[in-house]
Amino acid sequence: MGDESREWRAEFAGVLAHPAENLVWVVPDGAGWALPRARVARRLWIDEPGPVSGALGAALGHPVRAYRYIAFREDREARREAGIYALEGVDPPGPLPARGRWIGPGDLDTLAARPDERAAVAAYFADVASGLEATRRPPWARPGWFAGAAAWIAASLAGRGEALVAPVEQVRSWSLSCVLRARTAAGAVYFKAATETDFFVNEPAVMAALAARYPGQIPAPLAVDAARRWMLLDDFGPPLGWAAPLAAQEALFRAHARLQIATARQPAWLLAIGCIDRRLDRLAAQIDPLLADLDGLVGLD
């Protein structure tokens, strides 16, 4: 077993793309070159781009933003993590340090001392060449998306007579959603972009409809862009976890149960606001088609 008293440590590298050409930034590493690297003395969850952005920006002396991970591995026994993230520069752009250079697809041999980095950069170049980097990932996992989201947050707050008092922060980012935090004079608000797959509802639209029908029980979005599945929400306050007093937990479960019972009596309305029909007869009818979907069963025993 691993030593539970040891601190977790995470090391990660960044693939910083050139703003106009298919090039990435490398820094001196002994007799060769390597991707910029940074370390933090904590466990770094794979969906936390904020600490990666801050640490790599500090290591580079140049502000950057991590918008997706390219590779990630975890060694629980040794309590170590390692990741490689795609980066973009932060506006306004500043000069990069003098000790570094741009390399292209023909320069991968300069990273020979670090095979993991060489493989990650090769994959990145291939994605750019194929168009995958710009089109086939979730919008928030593409370069340039963050600036548009931050502008929408600022405009939504301005429409409410509020303003940002600090840059928008990255909170979580993974395949299903992205969460950002914006700070105002009145406190923090949170932005969420949700996935656009058919497997999930249009969360901002459904949440706004539920909040209108059940005020005080469902958090009402401050702003919604249903077409892009974006919404802005107030801070919900401290989480109510399993360590909370029993009476508080009981009150939460009872309130949730009342809401479930009330909405279960309104299936037509739920479907009308965008909920997906997953009643038992519908699910039962989907079993045989699912088992016949060989592509969907790949990897299962």
Short mmCIF file of C-alpha atoms in Angstrom, two decimals, residues 38-279:
data_model
loop_
_atom_site.label_atom_id
_atom_site.label_comp_id
_atom_site.label_asym_id
_atom_site.label_seq_id
_atom_site.Cartn_x
_atom_site.Cartn_y
_atom_site.Cartn_z
CA ALA A 38 5.52 23.06 -13.49
CA ARG A 39 4.79 21.21 -10.24
CA VAL A 40 2.26 21.63 -7.45
CA ALA A 41 2.28 19.95 -4.02
CA ARG A 42 -1.29 18.69 -4.12
CA ARG A 43 -3.53 16.24 -5.91
CA LEU A 44 -4.60 17.69 -9.21
CA TRP A 45 -7.91 16.38 -10.53
CA ILE A 46 -7.90 15.90 -14.28
CA ASP A 47 -10.77 18.38 -14.72
CA GLU A 48 -9.05 21.26 -12.88
CA PRO A 49 -7.43 23.51 -15.49
CA GLY A 50 -7.13 26.54 -13.17
CA PRO A 51 -4.10 25.40 -11.15
CA VAL A 52 -2.42 24.21 -14.36
CA SER A 53 -2.92 27.60 -16.00
CA GLY A 54 -1.55 29.45 -12.98
CA ALA A 55 1.49 27.22 -12.39
CA LEU A 56 2.55 27.02 -16.04
CA GLY A 57 2.01 30.74 -16.49
CA ALA A 58 4.27 31.39 -13.51
CA ALA A 59 6.91 28.96 -14.83
CA LEU A 60 6.86 30.63 -18.24
CA GLY A 61 6.68 34.18 -16.95
CA HIS A 62 3.85 34.56 -19.46
CA PRO A 63 0.11 34.22 -18.72
CA VAL A 64 -1.46 31.14 -20.34
CA ARG A 65 -4.71 29.20 -20.13
CA ALA A 66 -5.03 25.40 -20.15
CA TYR A 67 -8.10 24.48 -22.18
CA ARG A 68 -7.83 20.66 -22.34
CA TYR A 69 -5.57 17.81 -21.31
CA ILE A 70 -3.68 15.81 -23.92
CA ALA A 71 -2.33 13.11 -21.60
CA PHE A 72 -2.80 12.32 -17.91
CA ARG A 73 -1.66 9.52 -15.61
CA GLU A 74 -1.92 8.87 -11.89
CA ASP A 75 0.18 6.65 -9.59
CA ARG A 76 -1.84 6.22 -6.40
CA GLU A 77 0.85 4.10 -4.80
CA ALA A 78 3.47 6.82 -5.17
CA ARG A 79 0.85 9.61 -4.83
CA ARG A 80 2.08 11.22 -8.03
CA GLU A 81 0.31 12.60 -11.09
CA ALA A 82 1.57 13.78 -14.46
CA GLY A 83 -0.29 15.54 -17.23
CA ILE A 84 0.23 17.36 -20.51
CA TYR A 85 -2.19 20.18 -21.34
CA ALA A 86 -2.94 22.27 -24.42
CA LEU A 87 -2.41 25.97 -23.70
CA GLU A 88 -3.35 29.27 -25.26
CA GLY A 89 -2.03 32.74 -24.54
CA VAL A 90 -4.11 35.10 -22.42
CA ASP A 91 -5.17 38.48 -23.80
CA PRO A 92 -3.53 40.89 -23.89
CA PRO A 93 -0.59 38.81 -25.15
CA GLY A 94 2.85 39.60 -23.80
CA PRO A 95 6.34 38.70 -24.98
CA LEU A 96 7.54 35.17 -24.32
CA PRO A 97 10.82 34.68 -22.43
CA ALA A 98 13.99 34.98 -24.52
CA ARG A 99 15.10 31.45 -23.55
CA GLY A 100 12.84 29.43 -25.79
CA ARG A 101 11.84 28.79 -29.39
CA TRP A 102 8.97 27.71 -31.61
CA ILE A 103 9.08 24.26 -33.21
CA GLY A 104 6.96 22.68 -35.93
CA PRO A 105 6.03 19.12 -36.94
CA GLY A 106 9.47 18.61 -38.50
CA ASP A 107 11.29 19.40 -35.25
CA LEU A 108 10.01 16.57 -33.01
CA ASP A 109 13.50 15.07 -32.75
CA THR A 110 14.45 17.99 -30.49
CA LEU A 111 12.14 16.42 -27.85
CA ALA A 112 13.77 12.98 -28.09
CA ALA A 113 14.84 13.02 -24.42
CA ARG A 114 11.18 13.14 -23.34
CA PRO A 115 9.23 10.53 -25.34
CA ASP A 116 5.94 11.34 -23.57
CA GLU A 117 6.21 14.96 -24.66
CA ARG A 118 7.20 14.01 -28.18
CA ALA A 119 4.12 11.77 -28.50
CA ALA A 120 1.84 14.48 -27.08
CA VAL A 121 3.17 17.16 -29.43
CA ALA A 122 2.91 14.80 -32.41
CA ALA A 123 -0.73 14.10 -31.49
CA TYR A 124 -1.39 17.82 -31.14
CA PHE A 125 0.08 18.60 -34.57
CA ALA A 126 -1.99 15.77 -36.08
CA ASP A 127 -5.18 17.14 -34.49
CA VAL A 128 -4.49 20.61 -35.88
CA ALA A 129 -3.79 19.23 -39.35
CA SER A 130 -7.00 17.15 -39.34
CA GLY A 131 -9.21 19.94 -37.98
CA LEU A 132 -10.01 17.97 -34.82
CA GLU A 133 -8.51 20.66 -32.58
CA ALA A 134 -10.95 23.28 -33.85
CA THR A 135 -14.17 21.40 -34.57
CA ARG A 136 -14.79 18.02 -32.96
CA ARG A 137 -14.19 18.58 -29.24
CA PRO A 138 -16.57 20.28 -26.80
CA PRO A 139 -16.49 24.04 -27.44
CA TRP A 140 -14.68 24.77 -24.16
CA ALA A 141 -11.89 22.33 -25.13
CA ARG A 142 -11.00 24.44 -28.16
CA PRO A 143 -8.69 27.45 -28.32
CA GLY A 144 -10.42 30.83 -28.30
CA TRP A 145 -13.66 29.69 -26.64
CA PHE A 146 -12.90 31.14 -23.19
CA ALA A 147 -12.74 34.74 -24.44
CA GLY A 148 -16.28 34.53 -25.85
CA ALA A 149 -17.64 32.99 -22.65
CA ALA A 150 -15.96 35.65 -20.51
CA ALA A 151 -17.41 38.40 -22.71
CA TRP A 152 -20.92 36.89 -22.35
CA ILE A 153 -20.51 36.74 -18.56
CA ALA A 154 -19.45 40.41 -18.45
CA ALA A 155 -22.35 41.48 -20.68
CA SER A 156 -24.88 39.46 -18.65
CA LEU A 157 -23.65 41.04 -15.42
CA ALA A 158 -23.71 44.51 -16.97
CA GLY A 159 -27.35 43.95 -17.89
CA ARG A 160 -28.02 43.42 -14.19
CA GLY A 161 -26.08 46.54 -13.18
CA GLU A 162 -23.09 44.54 -11.96
CA ALA A 163 -19.47 44.38 -13.07
CA LEU A 164 -16.54 42.04 -12.79
CA VAL A 165 -13.98 42.95 -10.15
CA ALA A 166 -11.43 40.29 -11.18
CA PRO A 167 -10.65 38.15 -14.23
CA VAL A 168 -12.95 35.18 -14.85
CA GLU A 169 -11.53 32.00 -13.28
CA GLN A 170 -11.50 28.39 -14.45
CA VAL A 171 -13.15 25.98 -11.99
CA ARG A 172 -13.90 22.69 -13.80
CA SER A 173 -13.67 21.43 -17.37
CA TRP A 174 -14.38 17.95 -18.67
CA SER A 175 -16.27 16.23 -21.48
CA LEU A 176 -19.77 17.06 -20.18
CA SER A 177 -19.47 20.62 -18.92
CA CYS A 178 -17.31 23.61 -18.09
CA VAL A 179 -17.68 25.78 -14.97
CA LEU A 180 -16.19 29.26 -14.58
CA ARG A 181 -16.31 31.66 -11.64
CA ALA A 182 -16.80 35.42 -11.90
CA ARG A 183 -16.37 37.77 -8.95
CA THR A 184 -18.47 40.90 -8.49
CA ALA A 185 -18.69 43.45 -5.67
CA ALA A 186 -21.71 41.48 -4.38
CA GLY A 187 -19.94 38.11 -4.42
CA ALA A 188 -19.19 35.23 -6.78
CA VAL A 189 -21.40 33.99 -9.60
CA TYR A 190 -20.85 30.82 -11.61
CA PHE A 191 -21.07 30.18 -15.33
CA LYS A 192 -21.83 26.72 -16.68
CA ALA A 193 -21.67 25.45 -20.25
CA ALA A 194 -23.32 22.05 -20.64
CA THR A 195 -22.84 19.37 -23.27
CA GLU A 196 -24.98 19.46 -26.41
CA THR A 197 -25.39 15.70 -26.86
CA ASP A 198 -28.84 14.12 -27.14
CA PHE A 199 -28.13 12.08 -24.01
CA PHE A 200 -28.73 15.13 -21.77
CA VAL A 201 -31.41 17.79 -21.58
CA ASN A 202 -30.78 21.44 -22.38
CA GLU A 203 -29.89 22.11 -18.75
CA PRO A 204 -30.19 25.94 -18.72
CA ALA A 205 -33.64 25.85 -20.36
CA VAL A 206 -34.97 23.09 -18.09
CA MET A 207 -33.50 24.68 -14.98
CA ALA A 208 -35.06 28.05 -15.79
CA ALA A 209 -38.47 26.43 -16.30
CA LEU A 210 -38.25 24.44 -13.05
CA ALA A 211 -37.12 27.52 -11.11
CA ALA A 212 -40.08 29.52 -12.44
CA ARG A 213 -42.57 26.85 -11.35
CA TYR A 214 -40.87 26.06 -8.03
CA PRO A 215 -39.34 29.33 -6.79
CA GLY A 216 -37.07 28.94 -3.81
CA GLN A 217 -36.57 25.22 -4.46
CA ILE A 218 -34.60 25.31 -7.72
CA PRO A 219 -31.84 27.92 -8.19
CA ALA A 220 -33.02 30.42 -10.80
CA PRO A 221 -30.40 31.21 -13.47
CA LEU A 222 -29.39 34.86 -13.57
CA ALA A 223 -28.94 34.64 -17.34
CA VAL A 224 -29.43 31.92 -19.96
CA ASP A 225 -28.28 31.38 -23.53
CA ALA A 226 -30.34 28.30 -24.40
CA ALA A 227 -28.89 27.96 -27.91
CA ARG A 228 -25.37 27.52 -26.52
CA ARG A 229 -26.52 25.83 -23.29
CA TRP A 230 -24.90 28.54 -21.16
CA MET A 231 -26.19 29.84 -17.86
CA LEU A 232 -25.09 32.11 -15.03
CA LEU A 233 -25.95 31.23 -11.42
CA ASP A 234 -25.55 32.77 -7.99
CA ASP A 235 -23.20 31.14 -5.51
CA PHE A 236 -25.23 28.42 -3.76
CA GLY A 237 -23.32 28.88 -0.49
CA PRO A 238 -21.36 26.23 1.41
CA PRO A 239 -22.10 22.61 0.42
CA LEU A 240 -24.30 20.49 2.66
CA GLY A 241 -22.22 17.32 2.96
CA TRP A 242 -22.56 14.06 4.88
CA ALA A 243 -20.99 15.70 7.93
CA ALA A 244 -23.91 18.15 8.18
CA PRO A 245 -26.30 17.82 11.16
CA LEU A 246 -28.84 15.05 10.73
CA ALA A 247 -31.75 17.50 10.92
CA ALA A 248 -30.31 19.52 8.02
CA GLN A 249 -29.85 16.39 5.91
CA GLU A 250 -33.38 15.23 6.70
CA ALA A 251 -34.81 18.60 5.69
CA LEU A 252 -32.90 18.44 2.40
CA PHE A 253 -34.08 14.92 1.55
CA ARG A 254 -37.69 15.75 2.43
CA ALA A 255 -37.65 18.89 0.28
CA HIS A 256 -36.16 16.94 -2.62
CA ALA A 257 -38.73 14.16 -2.23
CA ARG A 258 -41.61 16.66 -2.28
CA LEU A 259 -40.22 18.13 -5.49
CA GLN A 260 -39.86 14.68 -7.07
CA ILE A 261 -43.43 13.73 -6.15
CA ALA A 262 -44.82 17.02 -7.49
CA THR A 263 -42.99 16.83 -10.82
CA ALA A 264 -43.75 13.11 -11.31
CA ARG A 265 -47.40 14.09 -11.63
CA GLN A 266 -46.65 16.40 -14.57
CA PRO A 267 -45.02 14.26 -17.29
CA ALA A 268 -46.52 16.24 -20.17
CA TRP A 269 -45.14 19.50 -18.79
CA LEU A 270 -41.71 17.95 -18.12
CA LEU A 271 -41.52 16.73 -21.71
CA ALA A 272 -42.68 20.13 -22.98
CA ILE A 273 -39.84 21.96 -21.21
CA GLY A 274 -37.26 19.59 -22.69
CA CYS A 275 -36.89 16.62 -20.33
CA ILE A 276 -36.07 13.28 -21.98
CA ASP A 277 -38.66 10.51 -21.73
CA ARG A 278 -37.00 7.79 -19.64
CA ARG A 279 -40.13 6.17 -18.20
#
